Short mmCIF file of C-alpha atoms in Angstrom, two decimals:
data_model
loop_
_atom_site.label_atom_id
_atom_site.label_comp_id
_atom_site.label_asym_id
_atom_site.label_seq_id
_atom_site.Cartn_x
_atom_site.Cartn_y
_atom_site.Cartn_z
CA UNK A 1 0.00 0.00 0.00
CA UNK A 2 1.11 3.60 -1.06
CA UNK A 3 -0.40 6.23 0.71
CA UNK A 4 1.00 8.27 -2.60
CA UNK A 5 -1.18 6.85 -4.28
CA UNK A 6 -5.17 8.02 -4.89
CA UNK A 7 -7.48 4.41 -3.65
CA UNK A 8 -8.49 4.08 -7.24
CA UNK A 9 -5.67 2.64 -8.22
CA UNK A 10 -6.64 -0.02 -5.79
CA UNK A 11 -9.87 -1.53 -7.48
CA UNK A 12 -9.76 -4.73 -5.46
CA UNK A 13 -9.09 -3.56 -2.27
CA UNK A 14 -5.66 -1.95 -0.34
CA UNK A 15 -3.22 -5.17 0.65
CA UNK A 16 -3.84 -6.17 4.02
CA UNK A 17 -0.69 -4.55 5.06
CA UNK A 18 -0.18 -1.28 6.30
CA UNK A 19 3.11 -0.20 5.12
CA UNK A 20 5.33 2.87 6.28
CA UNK A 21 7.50 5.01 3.92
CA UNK A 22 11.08 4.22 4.14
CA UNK A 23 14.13 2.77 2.46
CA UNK A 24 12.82 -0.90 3.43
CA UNK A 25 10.23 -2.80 1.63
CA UNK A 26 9.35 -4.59 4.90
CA UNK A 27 5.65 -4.13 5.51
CA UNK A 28 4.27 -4.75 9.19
CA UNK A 29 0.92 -6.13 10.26
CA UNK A 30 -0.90 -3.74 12.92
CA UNK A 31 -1.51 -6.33 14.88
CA UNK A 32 1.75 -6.48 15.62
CA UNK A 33 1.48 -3.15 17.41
CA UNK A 34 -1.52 -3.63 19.26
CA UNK A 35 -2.89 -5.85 22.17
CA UNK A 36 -5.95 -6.98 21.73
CA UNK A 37 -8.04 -5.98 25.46
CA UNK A 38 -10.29 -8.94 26.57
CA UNK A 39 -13.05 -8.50 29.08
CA UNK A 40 -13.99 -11.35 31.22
CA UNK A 41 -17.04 -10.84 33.31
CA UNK A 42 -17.60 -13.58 36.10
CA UNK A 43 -21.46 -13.81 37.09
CA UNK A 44 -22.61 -15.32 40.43
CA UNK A 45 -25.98 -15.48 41.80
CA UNK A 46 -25.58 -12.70 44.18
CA UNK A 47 -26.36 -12.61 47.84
CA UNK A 48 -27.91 -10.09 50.58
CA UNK A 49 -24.74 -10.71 52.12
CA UNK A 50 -21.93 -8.39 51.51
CA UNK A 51 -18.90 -10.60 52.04
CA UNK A 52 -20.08 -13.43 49.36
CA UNK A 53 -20.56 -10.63 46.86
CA UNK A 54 -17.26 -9.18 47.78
CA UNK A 55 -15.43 -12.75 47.50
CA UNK A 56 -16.26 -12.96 44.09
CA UNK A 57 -14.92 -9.64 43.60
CA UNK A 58 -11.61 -10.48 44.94
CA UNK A 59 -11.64 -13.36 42.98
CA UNK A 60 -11.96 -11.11 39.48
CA UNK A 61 -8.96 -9.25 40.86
CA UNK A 62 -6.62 -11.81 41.68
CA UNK A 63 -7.64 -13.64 38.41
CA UNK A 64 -7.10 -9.97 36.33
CA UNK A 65 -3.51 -10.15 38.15
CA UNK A 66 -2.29 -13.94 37.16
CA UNK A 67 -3.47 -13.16 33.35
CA UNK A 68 -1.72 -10.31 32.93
CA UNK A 69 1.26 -11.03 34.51
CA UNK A 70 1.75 -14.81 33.24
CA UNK A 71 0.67 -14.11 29.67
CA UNK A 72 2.60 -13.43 26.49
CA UNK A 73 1.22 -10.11 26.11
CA UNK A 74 -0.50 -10.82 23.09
CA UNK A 75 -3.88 -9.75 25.59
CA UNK A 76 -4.64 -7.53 28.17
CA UNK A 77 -7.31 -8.33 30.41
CA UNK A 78 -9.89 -6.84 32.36
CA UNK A 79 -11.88 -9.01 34.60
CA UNK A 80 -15.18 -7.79 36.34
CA UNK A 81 -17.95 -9.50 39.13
CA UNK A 82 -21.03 -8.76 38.55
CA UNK A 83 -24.58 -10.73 39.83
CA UNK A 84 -27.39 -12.30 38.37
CA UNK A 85 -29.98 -10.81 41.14
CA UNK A 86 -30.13 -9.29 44.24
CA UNK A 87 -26.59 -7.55 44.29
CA UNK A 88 -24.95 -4.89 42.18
CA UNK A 89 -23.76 -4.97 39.77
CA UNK A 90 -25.82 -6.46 37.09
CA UNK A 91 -24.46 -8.46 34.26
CA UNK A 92 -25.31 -5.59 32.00
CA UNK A 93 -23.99 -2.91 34.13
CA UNK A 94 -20.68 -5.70 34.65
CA UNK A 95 -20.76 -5.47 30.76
CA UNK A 96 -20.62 -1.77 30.32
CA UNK A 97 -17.97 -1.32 32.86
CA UNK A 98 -15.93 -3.78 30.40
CA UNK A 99 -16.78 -1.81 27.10
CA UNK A 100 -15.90 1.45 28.92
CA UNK A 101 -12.76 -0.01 29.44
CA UNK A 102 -11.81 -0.28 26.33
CA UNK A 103 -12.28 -4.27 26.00
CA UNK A 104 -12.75 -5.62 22.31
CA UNK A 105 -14.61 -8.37 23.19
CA UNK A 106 -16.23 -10.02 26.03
CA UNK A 107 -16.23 -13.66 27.53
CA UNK A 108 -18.74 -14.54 30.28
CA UNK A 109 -18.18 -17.15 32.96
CA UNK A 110 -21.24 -18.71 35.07
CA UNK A 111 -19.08 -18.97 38.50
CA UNK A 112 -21.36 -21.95 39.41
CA UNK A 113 -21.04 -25.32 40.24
CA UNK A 114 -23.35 -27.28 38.62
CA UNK A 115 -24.97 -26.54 35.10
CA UNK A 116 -28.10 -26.42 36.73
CA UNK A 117 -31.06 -23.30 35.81
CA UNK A 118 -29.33 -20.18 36.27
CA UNK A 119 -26.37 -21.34 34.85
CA UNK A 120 -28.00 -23.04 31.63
CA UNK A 121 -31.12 -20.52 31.17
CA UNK A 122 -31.67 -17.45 33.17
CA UNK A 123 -27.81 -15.97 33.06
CA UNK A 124 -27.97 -16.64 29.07
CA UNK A 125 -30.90 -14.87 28.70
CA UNK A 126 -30.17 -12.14 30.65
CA UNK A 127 -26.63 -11.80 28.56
CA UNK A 128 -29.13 -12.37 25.46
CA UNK A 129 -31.06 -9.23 27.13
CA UNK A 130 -28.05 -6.97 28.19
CA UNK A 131 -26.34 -7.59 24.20
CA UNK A 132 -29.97 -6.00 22.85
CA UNK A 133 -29.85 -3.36 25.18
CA UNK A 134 -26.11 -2.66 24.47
CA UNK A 135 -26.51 -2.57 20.92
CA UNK A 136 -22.72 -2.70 20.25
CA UNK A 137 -23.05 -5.59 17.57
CA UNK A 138 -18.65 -5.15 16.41
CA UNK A 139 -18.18 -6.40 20.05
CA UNK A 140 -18.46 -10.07 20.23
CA UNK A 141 -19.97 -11.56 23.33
CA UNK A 142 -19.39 -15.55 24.31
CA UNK A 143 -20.24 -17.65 27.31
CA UNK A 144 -18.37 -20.27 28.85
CA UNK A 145 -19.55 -23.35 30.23
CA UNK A 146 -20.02 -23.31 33.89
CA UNK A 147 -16.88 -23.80 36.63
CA UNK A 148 -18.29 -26.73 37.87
CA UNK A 149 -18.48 -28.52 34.77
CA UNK A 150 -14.56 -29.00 35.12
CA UNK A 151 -14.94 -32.41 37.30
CA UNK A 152 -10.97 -33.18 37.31
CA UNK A 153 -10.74 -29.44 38.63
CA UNK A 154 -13.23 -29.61 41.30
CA UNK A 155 -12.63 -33.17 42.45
CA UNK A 156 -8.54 -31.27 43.13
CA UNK A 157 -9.80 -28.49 44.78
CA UNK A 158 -12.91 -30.39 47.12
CA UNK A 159 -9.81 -33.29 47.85
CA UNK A 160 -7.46 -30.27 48.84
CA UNK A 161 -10.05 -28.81 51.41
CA UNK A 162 -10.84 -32.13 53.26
CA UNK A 163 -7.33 -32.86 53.69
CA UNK A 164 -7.59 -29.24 54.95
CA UNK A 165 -9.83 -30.28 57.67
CA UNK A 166 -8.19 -33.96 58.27
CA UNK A 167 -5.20 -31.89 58.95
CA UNK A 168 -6.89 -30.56 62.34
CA UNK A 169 -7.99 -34.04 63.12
CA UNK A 170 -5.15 -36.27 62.79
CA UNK A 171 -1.71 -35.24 64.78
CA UNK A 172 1.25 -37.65 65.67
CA UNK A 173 2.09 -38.32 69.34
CA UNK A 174 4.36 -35.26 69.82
CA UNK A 175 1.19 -33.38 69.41
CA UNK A 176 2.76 -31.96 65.70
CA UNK A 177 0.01 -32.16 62.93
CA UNK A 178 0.84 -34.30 60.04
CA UNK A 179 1.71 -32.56 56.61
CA UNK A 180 -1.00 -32.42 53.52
CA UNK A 181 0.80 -34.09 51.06
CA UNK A 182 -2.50 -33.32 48.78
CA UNK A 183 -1.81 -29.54 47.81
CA UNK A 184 -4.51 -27.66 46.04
CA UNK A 185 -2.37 -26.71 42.80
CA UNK A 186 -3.05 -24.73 39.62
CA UNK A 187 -5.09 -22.00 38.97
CA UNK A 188 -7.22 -22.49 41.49
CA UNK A 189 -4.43 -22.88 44.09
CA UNK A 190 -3.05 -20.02 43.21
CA UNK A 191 -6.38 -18.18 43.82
CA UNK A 192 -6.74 -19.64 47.38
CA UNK A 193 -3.73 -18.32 48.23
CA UNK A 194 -3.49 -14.98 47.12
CA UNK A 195 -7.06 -14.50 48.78
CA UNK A 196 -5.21 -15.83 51.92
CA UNK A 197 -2.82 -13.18 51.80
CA UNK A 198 -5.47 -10.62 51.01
CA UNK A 199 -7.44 -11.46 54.31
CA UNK A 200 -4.71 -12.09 56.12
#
């Protein structure tokens, strides 16, 4: 592509290249320049209790943290809570908040454990709902299956809290409690422990 030149002399198109005047005839994609900004928005039920609504909050945060800083940089992310009743924000408002930020497009996650109604129907529709009312059609929207769908995932994570408890239970005779040799690894034990720190 010359910028020299008038578009006519383009009649099927300008190359998909955007090339820069110089002595080289090395044209560069713009992707090369840019990251692409992702929005992830994680959707609970919501609760009349402030501290469940606020876990899941900490739990976009730390997740925003560990993308960003263990990716390639090929994607920035911005990760939001939001609620499917009872507690703000909504998942429309939660989807906003993304666009505002700049994201390009947007992938949902049910933070549920079993694909049971809300998971399936009611958060679906209401992402249907919040896309209509939008009205940003360039920004693509996705969902992702449900957390608890991941059995090999949750089986790890429910084995690493009971040998949490059994921990309390079973001590030695020198009154020292005996090590978990089942620790709650990957992503998810990564999460539990940077929420650890958090509280603690």
């Amino acid at each position: 592509f010359d910028p020299r030149l008038s578009p006519h002399d383009y009649p099927n198109g300008t190359p998909p290249t955007i090339g820069y005047a110089s002595s080289s005839t090395t044209t560069t994609t713009l992707s090369s320049f840019t990251t692409q900004k992702i929005g992830i928005l994680l959707i609970d039920h919501g609760s009349k209790r402030e501290k469940s609504n606020l876990h899941l909050e900490g739990l976009a945060q730390v997740y925003q943290a560990q993308c960003n800083n263990n990716g390639d940089g090929k994607y920035e992310y911005v990760v939001k809570a939001a609620h499917m009743e009872i507690a703000a924000p909504s998942i429309e408002d939660g989807m906003n908040t993304l666009i505002e930020e700049g994201v390009g497009k947007i992938i949902c996650h049910p933070y549920f454990l079993s694909p049971g109604k809300h998971a399936t129907k009611d958060i679906p529709n209401l992402i249907s709902s919040a896309i209509t009312s939008i009205n940003k059609p360039h920004i693509p929207v996705v969902t992702t299956d449900p957390v608890g769908t991941k059995l090999n995932v949750m089986v790890n994570a429910i084995h690493g809290l009971v040998e949490e408890c059994l921990e309390t239970l079973e001590e030695d005779v020198s009154g020292v409690k005996k090590k978990n040799e089942w620790e709650l690894g990957g992503f998810f034990g990564d999460v539990k422990r940077m929420l650890e720190e958090e509280e603690g």
